[in-house]
Structures are given as structure tokens and as C-alpha cells.
mmCIF file with all atom_site columns, C-alpha atoms and ligand atoms in Angstrom:
data_model
loop_
_atom_site.group_PDB
_atom_site.id
_atom_site.type_symbol
_atom_site.label_atom_id
_atom_site.label_alt_id
_atom_site.label_comp_id
_atom_site.label_asym_id
_atom_site.label_entity_id
_atom_site.label_seq_id
_atom_site.pdbx_PDB_ins_code
_atom_site.Cartn_x
_atom_site.Cartn_y
_atom_site.Cartn_z
_atom_site.occupancy
_atom_site.B_iso_or_equiv
_atom_site.pdbx_formal_charge
_atom_site.auth_seq_id
_atom_site.auth_comp_id
_atom_site.auth_asym_id
_atom_site.auth_atom_id
_atom_site.pdbx_PDB_model_num
ATOM   1   C  CA  . MET Y 1 1   ? 15.446  -34.508 96.186  1.00 0.00 ? 1   MET Y CA  1
ATOM   2   C  CA  . ARG Y 1 2   ? 15.772  -36.186 99.615  1.00 0.00 ? 2   ARG Y CA  1
ATOM   3   C  CA  . THR Y 1 3   ? 16.256  -40.155 99.111  1.00 0.00 ? 3   THR Y CA  1
ATOM   4   C  CA  . GLU Y 1 4   ? 12.512  -40.722 100.297 1.00 0.00 ? 4   GLU Y CA  1
ATOM   5   C  CA  . GLU Y 1 5   ? 11.496  -38.811 97.730  1.00 0.00 ? 5   GLU Y CA  1
ATOM   6   C  CA  . ALA Y 1 6   ? 13.274  -40.156 94.967  1.00 0.00 ? 6   ALA Y CA  1
ATOM   7   C  CA  . GLN Y 1 7   ? 11.693  -43.767 96.051  1.00 0.00 ? 7   GLN Y CA  1
ATOM   8   C  CA  . LEU Y 1 8   ? 8.254   -42.844 95.583  1.00 0.00 ? 8   LEU Y CA  1
ATOM   9   C  CA  . PRO Y 1 9   ? 7.061   -43.404 92.166  1.00 0.00 ? 9   PRO Y CA  1
ATOM   10  C  CA  . LEU Y 1 10  ? 3.936   -40.733 92.373  1.00 0.00 ? 10  LEU Y CA  1
ATOM   11  C  CA  . ARG Y 1 11  ? 3.368   -38.242 89.549  1.00 0.00 ? 11  ARG Y CA  1
ATOM   12  C  CA  . TYR Y 1 12  ? 1.531   -35.796 91.265  1.00 0.00 ? 12  TYR Y CA  1
ATOM   13  C  CA  . ARG Y 1 13  ? 3.240   -33.773 93.604  1.00 0.00 ? 13  ARG Y CA  1
ATOM   14  C  CA  . THR Y 1 14  ? 1.219   -32.700 96.672  1.00 0.00 ? 14  THR Y CA  1
ATOM   15  C  CA  . PRO Y 1 15  ? 1.956   -28.861 97.531  1.00 0.00 ? 15  PRO Y CA  1
ATOM   16  C  CA  . ALA Y 1 16  ? 3.191   -28.556 100.667 1.00 0.00 ? 16  ALA Y CA  1
ATOM   17  C  CA  . ASP Y 1 17  ? 0.601   -26.152 101.459 1.00 0.00 ? 17  ASP Y CA  1
ATOM   18  C  CA  . TRP Y 1 18  ? -1.890  -28.800 101.901 1.00 0.00 ? 18  TRP Y CA  1
ATOM   19  C  CA  . ALA Y 1 19  ? 0.035   -29.809 104.863 1.00 0.00 ? 19  ALA Y CA  1
ATOM   20  C  CA  . ARG Y 1 20  ? -0.501  -26.321 106.856 1.00 0.00 ? 20  ARG Y CA  1
ATOM   21  C  CA  . SER Y 1 21  ? -3.964  -26.070 105.496 1.00 0.00 ? 21  SER Y CA  1
ATOM   22  C  CA  . VAL Y 1 22  ? -5.370  -29.407 106.768 1.00 0.00 ? 22  VAL Y CA  1
ATOM   23  C  CA  . LEU Y 1 23  ? -3.431  -29.092 109.966 1.00 0.00 ? 23  LEU Y CA  1
ATOM   24  C  CA  . GLN Y 1 24  ? -5.471  -26.260 111.059 1.00 0.00 ? 24  GLN Y CA  1
ATOM   25  C  CA  . ARG Y 1 25  ? -8.269  -29.086 111.879 1.00 0.00 ? 25  ARG Y CA  1
ATOM   26  C  CA  . PRO Y 1 26  ? -6.151  -31.551 113.328 1.00 0.00 ? 26  PRO Y CA  1
ATOM   27  C  CA  . LEU Y 1 27  ? -8.933  -33.749 115.448 1.00 0.00 ? 27  LEU Y CA  1
ATOM   28  C  CA  . GLU Y 1 28  ? -10.684 -33.940 111.926 1.00 0.00 ? 28  GLU Y CA  1
ATOM   29  C  CA  . LEU Y 1 29  ? -7.331  -35.108 110.332 1.00 0.00 ? 29  LEU Y CA  1
ATOM   30  C  CA  . LEU Y 1 30  ? -6.776  -37.692 112.902 1.00 0.00 ? 30  LEU Y CA  1
ATOM   31  C  CA  . ASN Y 1 31  ? -10.620 -39.180 112.386 1.00 0.00 ? 31  ASN Y CA  1
ATOM   32  C  CA  . ASP Y 1 32  ? -10.173 -39.539 109.017 1.00 0.00 ? 32  ASP Y CA  1
ATOM   33  C  CA  . HIS Y 1 33  ? -6.397  -41.085 109.353 1.00 0.00 ? 33  HIS Y CA  1
ATOM   34  C  CA  . ALA Y 1 34  ? -7.925  -43.437 111.578 1.00 0.00 ? 34  ALA Y CA  1
ATOM   35  C  CA  . HIS Y 1 35  ? -10.135 -44.749 109.324 1.00 0.00 ? 35  HIS Y CA  1
ATOM   36  C  CA  . LEU Y 1 36  ? -7.634  -45.042 106.992 1.00 0.00 ? 36  LEU Y CA  1
ATOM   37  C  CA  . GLU Y 1 37  ? -5.728  -47.368 109.204 1.00 0.00 ? 37  GLU Y CA  1
ATOM   38  C  CA  . LYS Y 1 38  ? -8.726  -49.268 109.821 1.00 0.00 ? 38  LYS Y CA  1
ATOM   39  C  CA  . LYS Y 1 39  ? -9.753  -49.718 106.351 1.00 0.00 ? 39  LYS Y CA  1
ATOM   40  C  CA  . ALA Y 1 40  ? -6.158  -50.648 105.613 1.00 0.00 ? 40  ALA Y CA  1
ATOM   41  C  CA  . ALA Y 1 41  ? -6.056  -53.441 108.215 1.00 0.00 ? 41  ALA Y CA  1
ATOM   42  C  CA  . ALA Y 1 42  ? -9.177  -54.746 106.725 1.00 0.00 ? 42  ALA Y CA  1
ATOM   43  C  CA  . ASN Y 1 43  ? -7.926  -54.342 103.263 1.00 0.00 ? 43  ASN Y CA  1
ATOM   44  C  CA  . ALA Y 1 44  ? -5.095  -56.908 104.427 1.00 0.00 ? 44  ALA Y CA  1
ATOM   45  C  CA  . LEU Y 1 45  ? -7.112  -59.391 105.688 1.00 0.00 ? 45  LEU Y CA  1
ATOM   46  C  CA  . GLU Y 1 46  ? -9.412  -59.623 102.804 1.00 0.00 ? 46  GLU Y CA  1
ATOM   47  C  CA  . LEU Y 1 47  ? -5.937  -60.052 100.351 1.00 0.00 ? 47  LEU Y CA  1
ATOM   48  C  CA  . LEU Y 1 48  ? -5.075  -62.892 102.595 1.00 0.00 ? 48  LEU Y CA  1
ATOM   49  C  CA  . ASN Y 1 49  ? -8.114  -64.665 101.479 1.00 0.00 ? 49  ASN Y CA  1
ATOM   50  C  CA  . ARG Y 1 50  ? -7.760  -63.746 98.078  1.00 0.00 ? 50  ARG Y CA  1
ATOM   51  C  CA  . TRP Y 1 51  ? -4.406  -65.971 97.185  1.00 0.00 ? 51  TRP Y CA  1
ATOM   52  C  CA  . PRO Y 1 52  ? -3.878  -66.578 93.735  1.00 0.00 ? 52  PRO Y CA  1
ATOM   53  C  CA  . GLU Y 1 53  ? -4.194  -70.464 92.686  1.00 0.00 ? 53  GLU Y CA  1
ATOM   54  C  CA  . PRO Y 1 54  ? -2.720  -72.738 92.231  1.00 0.00 ? 54  PRO Y CA  1
ATOM   55  C  CA  . ASN Y 1 55  ? 0.332   -71.116 93.175  1.00 0.00 ? 55  ASN Y CA  1
ATOM   56  C  CA  . PRO Y 1 56  ? 0.399   -68.182 95.482  1.00 0.00 ? 56  PRO Y CA  1
ATOM   57  C  CA  . PRO Y 1 57  ? 3.666   -66.622 96.325  1.00 0.00 ? 57  PRO Y CA  1
ATOM   58  C  CA  . GLU Y 1 58  ? 5.460   -68.131 99.472  1.00 0.00 ? 58  GLU Y CA  1
ATOM   59  C  CA  . ASN Y 1 59  ? 4.928   -65.130 101.557 1.00 0.00 ? 59  ASN Y CA  1
ATOM   60  C  CA  . TRP Y 1 60  ? 1.541   -64.331 100.810 1.00 0.00 ? 60  TRP Y CA  1
ATOM   61  C  CA  . VAL Y 1 61  ? -0.119  -65.129 104.038 1.00 0.00 ? 61  VAL Y CA  1
ATOM   62  C  CA  . ALA Y 1 62  ? 3.107   -64.146 106.406 1.00 0.00 ? 62  ALA Y CA  1
ATOM   63  C  CA  . ALA Y 1 63  ? 2.896   -60.812 104.452 1.00 0.00 ? 63  ALA Y CA  1
ATOM   64  C  CA  . MET Y 1 64  ? -0.818  -60.031 104.564 1.00 0.00 ? 64  MET Y CA  1
ATOM   65  C  CA  . THR Y 1 65  ? -0.733  -60.861 107.952 1.00 0.00 ? 65  THR Y CA  1
ATOM   66  C  CA  . ALA Y 1 66  ? 2.213   -58.513 108.976 1.00 0.00 ? 66  ALA Y CA  1
ATOM   67  C  CA  . VAL Y 1 67  ? 0.682   -55.562 107.262 1.00 0.00 ? 67  VAL Y CA  1
ATOM   68  C  CA  . ALA Y 1 68  ? -2.664  -56.479 109.016 1.00 0.00 ? 68  ALA Y CA  1
ATOM   69  C  CA  . ARG Y 1 69  ? -0.928  -56.396 112.243 1.00 0.00 ? 69  ARG Y CA  1
ATOM   70  C  CA  . ASP Y 1 70  ? 1.007   -52.988 111.587 1.00 0.00 ? 70  ASP Y CA  1
ATOM   71  C  CA  . GLU Y 1 71  ? -2.179  -51.257 110.699 1.00 0.00 ? 71  GLU Y CA  1
ATOM   72  C  CA  . VAL Y 1 72  ? -3.885  -52.373 113.905 1.00 0.00 ? 72  VAL Y CA  1
ATOM   73  C  CA  . GLU Y 1 73  ? -1.158  -51.036 115.656 1.00 0.00 ? 73  GLU Y CA  1
ATOM   74  C  CA  . HIS Y 1 74  ? -1.057  -47.690 113.846 1.00 0.00 ? 74  HIS Y CA  1
ATOM   75  C  CA  . LEU Y 1 75  ? -5.098  -47.647 114.414 1.00 0.00 ? 75  LEU Y CA  1
ATOM   76  C  CA  . SER Y 1 76  ? -4.451  -48.153 118.127 1.00 0.00 ? 76  SER Y CA  1
ATOM   77  C  CA  . THR Y 1 77  ? -1.980  -45.269 118.358 1.00 0.00 ? 77  THR Y CA  1
ATOM   78  C  CA  . VAL Y 1 78  ? -3.739  -42.856 116.356 1.00 0.00 ? 78  VAL Y CA  1
ATOM   79  C  CA  . CYS Y 1 79  ? -6.971  -43.515 118.028 1.00 0.00 ? 79  CYS Y CA  1
ATOM   80  C  CA  . ARG Y 1 80  ? -5.220  -42.895 121.206 1.00 0.00 ? 80  ARG Y CA  1
ATOM   81  C  CA  . LEU Y 1 81  ? -3.781  -39.657 120.181 1.00 0.00 ? 81  LEU Y CA  1
ATOM   82  C  CA  . LEU Y 1 82  ? -7.405  -38.302 118.899 1.00 0.00 ? 82  LEU Y CA  1
ATOM   83  C  CA  . ALA Y 1 83  ? -8.987  -39.359 122.265 1.00 0.00 ? 83  ALA Y CA  1
ATOM   84  C  CA  . ARG Y 1 84  ? -6.165  -37.421 124.321 1.00 0.00 ? 84  ARG Y CA  1
ATOM   85  C  CA  . ARG Y 1 85  ? -6.991  -34.713 122.284 1.00 0.00 ? 85  ARG Y CA  1
ATOM   86  C  CA  . GLY Y 1 86  ? -10.569 -34.646 123.078 1.00 0.00 ? 86  GLY Y CA  1
ATOM   87  C  CA  . GLY Y 1 87  ? -11.630 -36.282 119.643 1.00 0.00 ? 87  GLY Y CA  1
ATOM   88  C  CA  . ARG Y 1 88  ? -13.799 -38.966 119.073 1.00 0.00 ? 88  ARG Y CA  1
ATOM   89  C  CA  . LEU Y 1 89  ? -13.759 -41.792 116.204 1.00 0.00 ? 89  LEU Y CA  1
ATOM   90  C  CA  . THR Y 1 90  ? -16.770 -41.265 113.735 1.00 0.00 ? 90  THR Y CA  1
ATOM   91  C  CA  . LYS Y 1 91  ? -19.136 -43.879 112.870 1.00 0.00 ? 91  LYS Y CA  1
ATOM   92  C  CA  . GLN Y 1 92  ? -19.398 -42.699 109.443 1.00 0.00 ? 92  GLN Y CA  1
ATOM   93  C  CA  . HIS Y 1 93  ? -16.323 -42.241 107.072 1.00 0.00 ? 93  HIS Y CA  1
ATOM   94  C  CA  . GLY Y 1 94  ? -16.466 -41.582 103.197 1.00 0.00 ? 94  GLY Y CA  1
ATOM   95  C  CA  . ASN Y 1 95  ? -13.219 -41.978 101.041 1.00 0.00 ? 95  ASN Y CA  1
ATOM   96  C  CA  . PRO Y 1 96  ? -13.496 -40.623 97.592  1.00 0.00 ? 96  PRO Y CA  1
ATOM   97  C  CA  . TYR Y 1 97  ? -9.894  -41.258 96.779  1.00 0.00 ? 97  TYR Y CA  1
ATOM   98  C  CA  . ALA Y 1 98  ? -9.734  -44.974 97.987  1.00 0.00 ? 98  ALA Y CA  1
ATOM   99  C  CA  . SER Y 1 99  ? -13.034 -45.333 95.857  1.00 0.00 ? 99  SER Y CA  1
ATOM   100 C  CA  . ALA Y 1 100 ? -12.188 -43.531 92.809  1.00 0.00 ? 100 ALA Y CA  1
ATOM   101 C  CA  . LEU Y 1 101 ? -8.941  -46.183 92.719  1.00 0.00 ? 101 LEU Y CA  1
ATOM   102 C  CA  . ARG Y 1 102 ? -10.900 -49.334 93.605  1.00 0.00 ? 102 ARG Y CA  1
ATOM   103 C  CA  . GLY Y 1 103 ? -13.186 -48.569 90.148  1.00 0.00 ? 103 GLY Y CA  1
ATOM   104 C  CA  . LEU Y 1 104 ? -9.570  -49.210 88.590  1.00 0.00 ? 104 LEU Y CA  1
ATOM   105 C  CA  . VAL Y 1 105 ? -9.656  -52.763 89.146  1.00 0.00 ? 105 VAL Y CA  1
ATOM   106 C  CA  . ARG Y 1 106 ? -10.440 -54.891 86.247  1.00 0.00 ? 106 ARG Y CA  1
ATOM   107 C  CA  . GLN Y 1 107 ? -13.069 -57.191 88.211  1.00 0.00 ? 107 GLN Y CA  1
ATOM   108 C  CA  . GLY Y 1 108 ? -13.337 -61.128 87.384  1.00 0.00 ? 108 GLY Y CA  1
ATOM   109 C  CA  . HIS Y 1 109 ? -10.273 -61.022 85.798  1.00 0.00 ? 109 HIS Y CA  1
ATOM   110 C  CA  . GLY Y 1 110 ? -8.572  -63.442 88.073  1.00 0.00 ? 110 GLY Y CA  1
ATOM   111 C  CA  . PRO Y 1 111 ? -4.889  -62.612 88.431  1.00 0.00 ? 111 PRO Y CA  1
ATOM   112 C  CA  . ALA Y 1 112 ? -5.420  -59.067 86.441  1.00 0.00 ? 112 ALA Y CA  1
ATOM   113 C  CA  . GLU Y 1 113 ? -7.831  -58.630 89.346  1.00 0.00 ? 113 GLU Y CA  1
ATOM   114 C  CA  . LEU Y 1 114 ? -5.089  -59.046 91.810  1.00 0.00 ? 114 LEU Y CA  1
ATOM   115 C  CA  . VAL Y 1 115 ? -2.591  -57.420 90.924  1.00 0.00 ? 115 VAL Y CA  1
ATOM   116 C  CA  . ASP Y 1 116 ? -4.730  -54.213 90.360  1.00 0.00 ? 116 ASP Y CA  1
ATOM   117 C  CA  . ARG Y 1 117 ? -5.884  -54.833 94.134  1.00 0.00 ? 117 ARG Y CA  1
ATOM   118 C  CA  . LEU Y 1 118 ? -2.380  -54.884 95.188  1.00 0.00 ? 118 LEU Y CA  1
ATOM   119 C  CA  . MET Y 1 119 ? -1.466  -51.841 92.972  1.00 0.00 ? 119 MET Y CA  1
ATOM   120 C  CA  . VAL Y 1 120 ? -3.919  -49.975 94.358  1.00 0.00 ? 120 VAL Y CA  1
ATOM   121 C  CA  . SER Y 1 121 ? -3.132  -51.043 98.029  1.00 0.00 ? 121 SER Y CA  1
ATOM   122 C  CA  . ALA Y 1 122 ? 0.364   -49.639 97.010  1.00 0.00 ? 122 ALA Y CA  1
ATOM   123 C  CA  . LEU Y 1 123 ? -0.546  -46.618 95.333  1.00 0.00 ? 123 LEU Y CA  1
ATOM   124 C  CA  . ILE Y 1 124 ? -2.507  -45.303 99.260  1.00 0.00 ? 124 ILE Y CA  1
ATOM   125 C  CA  . GLU Y 1 125 ? 0.331   -46.660 100.683 1.00 0.00 ? 125 GLU Y CA  1
ATOM   126 C  CA  . ALA Y 1 126 ? 3.316   -44.818 98.430  1.00 0.00 ? 126 ALA Y CA  1
ATOM   127 C  CA  . ARG Y 1 127 ? 0.425   -41.649 98.566  1.00 0.00 ? 127 ARG Y CA  1
ATOM   128 C  CA  . SER Y 1 128 ? 0.254   -41.499 102.236 1.00 0.00 ? 128 SER Y CA  1
ATOM   129 C  CA  . CYS Y 1 129 ? 3.855   -41.699 102.775 1.00 0.00 ? 129 CYS Y CA  1
ATOM   130 C  CA  . GLU Y 1 130 ? 4.494   -38.514 100.714 1.00 0.00 ? 130 GLU Y CA  1
ATOM   131 C  CA  . ARG Y 1 131 ? 1.829   -36.620 102.898 1.00 0.00 ? 131 ARG Y CA  1
ATOM   132 C  CA  . PHE Y 1 132 ? 3.058   -37.865 106.118 1.00 0.00 ? 132 PHE Y CA  1
ATOM   133 C  CA  . LYS Y 1 133 ? 6.242   -36.325 104.658 1.00 0.00 ? 133 LYS Y CA  1
ATOM   134 C  CA  . LEU Y 1 134 ? 4.601   -33.304 104.399 1.00 0.00 ? 134 LEU Y CA  1
ATOM   135 C  CA  . LEU Y 1 135 ? 2.499   -33.426 107.842 1.00 0.00 ? 135 LEU Y CA  1
ATOM   136 C  CA  . GLY Y 1 136 ? 5.834   -34.341 109.584 1.00 0.00 ? 136 GLY Y CA  1
ATOM   137 C  CA  . GLU Y 1 137 ? 7.559   -30.890 108.386 1.00 0.00 ? 137 GLU Y CA  1
ATOM   138 C  CA  . ALA Y 1 138 ? 4.841   -28.616 108.872 1.00 0.00 ? 138 ALA Y CA  1
ATOM   139 C  CA  . CYS Y 1 139 ? 4.036   -29.477 112.777 1.00 0.00 ? 139 CYS Y CA  1
ATOM   140 C  CA  . GLU Y 1 140 ? 7.389   -29.085 114.071 1.00 0.00 ? 140 GLU Y CA  1
ATOM   141 C  CA  . GLU Y 1 141 ? 5.991   -27.353 116.984 1.00 0.00 ? 141 GLU Y CA  1
ATOM   142 C  CA  . ASP Y 1 142 ? 3.967   -30.106 117.722 1.00 0.00 ? 142 ASP Y CA  1
ATOM   143 C  CA  . PRO Y 1 143 ? 6.318   -32.835 118.503 1.00 0.00 ? 143 PRO Y CA  1
ATOM   144 C  CA  . GLU Y 1 144 ? 3.712   -35.669 119.160 1.00 0.00 ? 144 GLU Y CA  1
ATOM   145 C  CA  . LEU Y 1 145 ? 2.329   -35.478 115.781 1.00 0.00 ? 145 LEU Y CA  1
ATOM   146 C  CA  . ARG Y 1 146 ? 5.544   -34.973 114.152 1.00 0.00 ? 146 ARG Y CA  1
ATOM   147 C  CA  . LYS Y 1 147 ? 7.039   -38.437 115.965 1.00 0.00 ? 147 LYS Y CA  1
ATOM   148 C  CA  . LEU Y 1 148 ? 3.783   -40.069 114.501 1.00 0.00 ? 148 LEU Y CA  1
ATOM   149 C  CA  . TYR Y 1 149 ? 3.987   -38.887 110.769 1.00 0.00 ? 149 TYR Y CA  1
ATOM   150 C  CA  . ARG Y 1 150 ? 8.011   -39.849 110.908 1.00 0.00 ? 150 ARG Y CA  1
ATOM   151 C  CA  . GLY Y 1 151 ? 7.366   -43.112 112.409 1.00 0.00 ? 151 GLY Y CA  1
ATOM   152 C  CA  . LEU Y 1 152 ? 4.231   -43.681 109.769 1.00 0.00 ? 152 LEU Y CA  1
ATOM   153 C  CA  . TRP Y 1 153 ? 6.572   -42.643 106.971 1.00 0.00 ? 153 TRP Y CA  1
ATOM   154 C  CA  . ALA Y 1 154 ? 8.964   -46.003 107.252 1.00 0.00 ? 154 ALA Y CA  1
ATOM   155 C  CA  . SER Y 1 155 ? 6.375   -48.539 108.116 1.00 0.00 ? 155 SER Y CA  1
ATOM   156 C  CA  . GLU Y 1 156 ? 3.729   -47.623 105.085 1.00 0.00 ? 156 GLU Y CA  1
ATOM   157 C  CA  . HIS Y 1 157 ? 6.773   -47.386 102.907 1.00 0.00 ? 157 HIS Y CA  1
ATOM   158 C  CA  . GLY Y 1 158 ? 7.368   -51.129 103.846 1.00 0.00 ? 158 GLY Y CA  1
ATOM   159 C  CA  . HIS Y 1 159 ? 3.959   -51.818 102.411 1.00 0.00 ? 159 HIS Y CA  1
ATOM   160 C  CA  . TYR Y 1 160 ? 3.829   -50.204 99.358  1.00 0.00 ? 160 TYR Y CA  1
ATOM   161 C  CA  . ARG Y 1 161 ? 7.239   -51.895 98.546  1.00 0.00 ? 161 ARG Y CA  1
ATOM   162 C  CA  . THR Y 1 162 ? 5.413   -55.479 99.597  1.00 0.00 ? 162 THR Y CA  1
ATOM   163 C  CA  . PHE Y 1 163 ? 2.350   -55.041 97.697  1.00 0.00 ? 163 PHE Y CA  1
ATOM   164 C  CA  . ILE Y 1 164 ? 4.313   -54.446 94.462  1.00 0.00 ? 164 ILE Y CA  1
ATOM   165 C  CA  . GLN Y 1 165 ? 6.485   -57.270 95.339  1.00 0.00 ? 165 GLN Y CA  1
ATOM   166 C  CA  . LEU Y 1 166 ? 3.792   -59.675 95.751  1.00 0.00 ? 166 LEU Y CA  1
ATOM   167 C  CA  . ALA Y 1 167 ? 2.038   -58.380 92.385  1.00 0.00 ? 167 ALA Y CA  1
ATOM   168 C  CA  . GLU Y 1 168 ? 5.556   -58.982 90.784  1.00 0.00 ? 168 GLU Y CA  1
ATOM   169 C  CA  . GLN Y 1 169 ? 4.948   -62.671 91.357  1.00 0.00 ? 169 GLN Y CA  1
ATOM   170 C  CA  . ILE Y 1 170 ? 1.516   -63.195 90.088  1.00 0.00 ? 170 ILE Y CA  1
ATOM   171 C  CA  . GLN Y 1 171 ? 1.903   -61.908 86.573  1.00 0.00 ? 171 GLN Y CA  1
ATOM   172 C  CA  . PRO Y 1 172 ? 4.981   -61.608 83.960  1.00 0.00 ? 172 PRO Y CA  1
ATOM   173 C  CA  . THR Y 1 173 ? 7.095   -58.339 84.614  1.00 0.00 ? 173 THR Y CA  1
ATOM   174 C  CA  . HIS Y 1 174 ? 6.226   -56.891 81.429  1.00 0.00 ? 174 HIS Y CA  1
ATOM   175 C  CA  . ALA Y 1 175 ? 2.599   -57.140 82.194  1.00 0.00 ? 175 ALA Y CA  1
ATOM   176 C  CA  . VAL Y 1 176 ? 2.861   -55.832 85.960  1.00 0.00 ? 176 VAL Y CA  1
ATOM   177 C  CA  . GLU Y 1 177 ? 5.378   -52.767 84.747  1.00 0.00 ? 177 GLU Y CA  1
ATOM   178 C  CA  . LYS Y 1 178 ? 2.786   -51.840 82.137  1.00 0.00 ? 178 LYS Y CA  1
ATOM   179 C  CA  . ARG Y 1 179 ? -0.241  -51.843 84.706  1.00 0.00 ? 179 ARG Y CA  1
ATOM   180 C  CA  . TRP Y 1 180 ? 1.573   -50.034 87.265  1.00 0.00 ? 180 TRP Y CA  1
ATOM   181 C  CA  . ASP Y 1 181 ? 2.755   -47.006 84.654  1.00 0.00 ? 181 ASP Y CA  1
ATOM   182 C  CA  . GLU Y 1 182 ? -1.115  -46.668 83.425  1.00 0.00 ? 182 GLU Y CA  1
ATOM   183 C  CA  . MET Y 1 183 ? -2.091  -46.632 87.642  1.00 0.00 ? 183 MET Y CA  1
ATOM   184 C  CA  . LEU Y 1 184 ? 0.456   -44.073 88.319  1.00 0.00 ? 184 LEU Y CA  1
ATOM   185 C  CA  . ASP Y 1 185 ? -1.342  -41.898 85.391  1.00 0.00 ? 185 ASP Y CA  1
ATOM   186 C  CA  . ALA Y 1 186 ? -4.528  -42.661 86.748  1.00 0.00 ? 186 ALA Y CA  1
ATOM   187 C  CA  . GLU Y 1 187 ? -3.924  -42.206 90.581  1.00 0.00 ? 187 GLU Y CA  1
ATOM   188 C  CA  . ALA Y 1 188 ? -2.098  -38.564 89.860  1.00 0.00 ? 188 ALA Y CA  1
ATOM   189 C  CA  . GLU Y 1 189 ? -5.635  -37.485 87.970  1.00 0.00 ? 189 GLU Y CA  1
ATOM   190 C  CA  . ILE Y 1 190 ? -7.609  -38.821 90.838  1.00 0.00 ? 190 ILE Y CA  1
ATOM   191 C  CA  . ILE Y 1 191 ? -5.595  -36.986 93.637  1.00 0.00 ? 191 ILE Y CA  1
ATOM   192 C  CA  . GLU Y 1 192 ? -5.557  -33.874 91.742  1.00 0.00 ? 192 GLU Y CA  1
ATOM   193 C  CA  . ALA Y 1 193 ? -9.366  -34.042 91.460  1.00 0.00 ? 193 ALA Y CA  1
ATOM   194 C  CA  . GLN Y 1 194 ? -9.853  -34.559 95.056  1.00 0.00 ? 194 GLN Y CA  1
ATOM   195 C  CA  . PRO Y 1 195 ? -12.210 -32.137 96.909  1.00 0.00 ? 195 PRO Y CA  1
ATOM   196 C  CA  . THR Y 1 196 ? -9.971  -30.485 99.672  1.00 0.00 ? 196 THR Y CA  1
ATOM   197 C  CA  . GLY Y 1 197 ? -10.600 -30.903 103.206 1.00 0.00 ? 197 GLY Y CA  1
ATOM   198 C  CA  . ALA Y 1 198 ? -8.795  -32.144 106.323 1.00 0.00 ? 198 ALA Y CA  1
ATOM   199 C  CA  . ARG Y 1 199 ? -8.370  -35.480 104.975 1.00 0.00 ? 199 ARG Y CA  1
ATOM   200 C  CA  . MET Y 1 200 ? -5.221  -37.680 104.421 1.00 0.00 ? 200 MET Y CA  1
ATOM   201 C  CA  . HIS Y 1 201 ? -6.171  -37.875 100.776 1.00 0.00 ? 201 HIS Y CA  1
ATOM   202 C  CA  . SER Y 1 202 ? -7.855  -34.552 99.996  1.00 0.00 ? 202 SER Y CA  1
ATOM   203 C  CA  . GLY Y 1 203 ? -6.980  -32.231 97.251  1.00 0.00 ? 203 GLY Y CA  1
ATOM   204 C  CA  . ALA Y 1 204 ? -5.087  -29.358 97.680  1.00 0.00 ? 204 ALA Y CA  1
HETATM 205 FE FE1 . FE2 E 2 .   ? -0.846  -47.966 108.246 1.00 0.00 ? 301 FE2 E FE1 1
HETATM 206 FE FE1 . FE2 E 2 .   ? -0.124  -49.347 105.220 1.00 0.00 ? 302 FE2 E FE1 1
#
């Protein structure tokens, strides 16, 4: 197992065939990807607003601002690549994977809700990392895409760590660990149940 795989706690392993299959429709995949970057930027700004009272983690605003800035940069990179290859960002976009994850959030439960929101964000980042790695390996003949996916791996992995570290500052360690364990199981079921298609979080 490579180091970067060892760092991801995910409980469903995407088969390598998934990447070869989604790369058959690269414009569709890039469009889906661009929407995810846009949503990740908006999500970071929304979380910024939700800082926990009365004692928010010291780095809350700085961390969320940094994530939002990274995501906007990713969005711009992906959109540029999409346009150069003759594609166009669509107006509509659905993401049943993220919607299902958001359904796990304990709404109206104060710190527990915030921890859940951070964990959902962390799970999406971690799953994206796993997928970027597979995509990078599957597009050896396309240096531009390979560079994109490899570069994003590192950035999204940093975001995954950031969200988990913030969650650890909001509730006691045992509560965070227990919830993370439940979330990892739930995510594995959700990703495995996704329909196939040229999307970052599709089923295999
Ligand atoms: Fe991103
Ligand atoms: Fe990210």
C-alpha cells in the first residue's frame, strides 16, 4: 500500500476500472468536477458563518477562508481546461452522493450538527482524493489531466485534515471518534450505492 492510500480511512475501495470508465467522457467528468469545486467553495464560506459560540476554534475563519480560496482556484483551473477542450459549464448539476451525506447531519443539535457538517466535508474531500489518485493513474497518455489530478490530490488531502482537526476542537475526542466511525461506515454504503456515470462521485 502506498503512503497516500494509508492516509485515507475510507471503507469502500473504488476499483481502478471506475477511472477508465469515467474518463471515456472527459468533458462530462470535468463539468461535474467544476460544479463540485464551486460547491466546495460555497460550503467553506457557509461553514465560516457557522462558527461555534462562545468559543470558536482560533483558526476557524483563517481555515475556512483558505479552503474557499483554494476551491475557487480549483474551479477556475477546471473551467479553463473544460473550455479549452470544447466543453461548457452546465447550469444544472445534481450530486446525489453529497445530498445523501448531508442527510446524515444531526440538524438542530448545536455542536453535534457542526461536527457532522465538518465530517461530511471531510468525507467528500477524502473520497475525492481517492478518486483523483485513480484518475491520475488512468490518464498516463494525457499529461495535462494527469497533472491536474495529481495536483488536486495534495490540496484536497490538506482540506480533509483541516475539517477533521476543526471537528476535534468542537467536541471531546471520544465523541468525535465515535461519530467519525459511524460516518465512515455510512459513507462507504452511500458511495457504493451510487449510479454509474461520468461523475467524480459515481458508482463503479
Ligand atoms: Fe477543490
Ligand atoms: Fe477541497
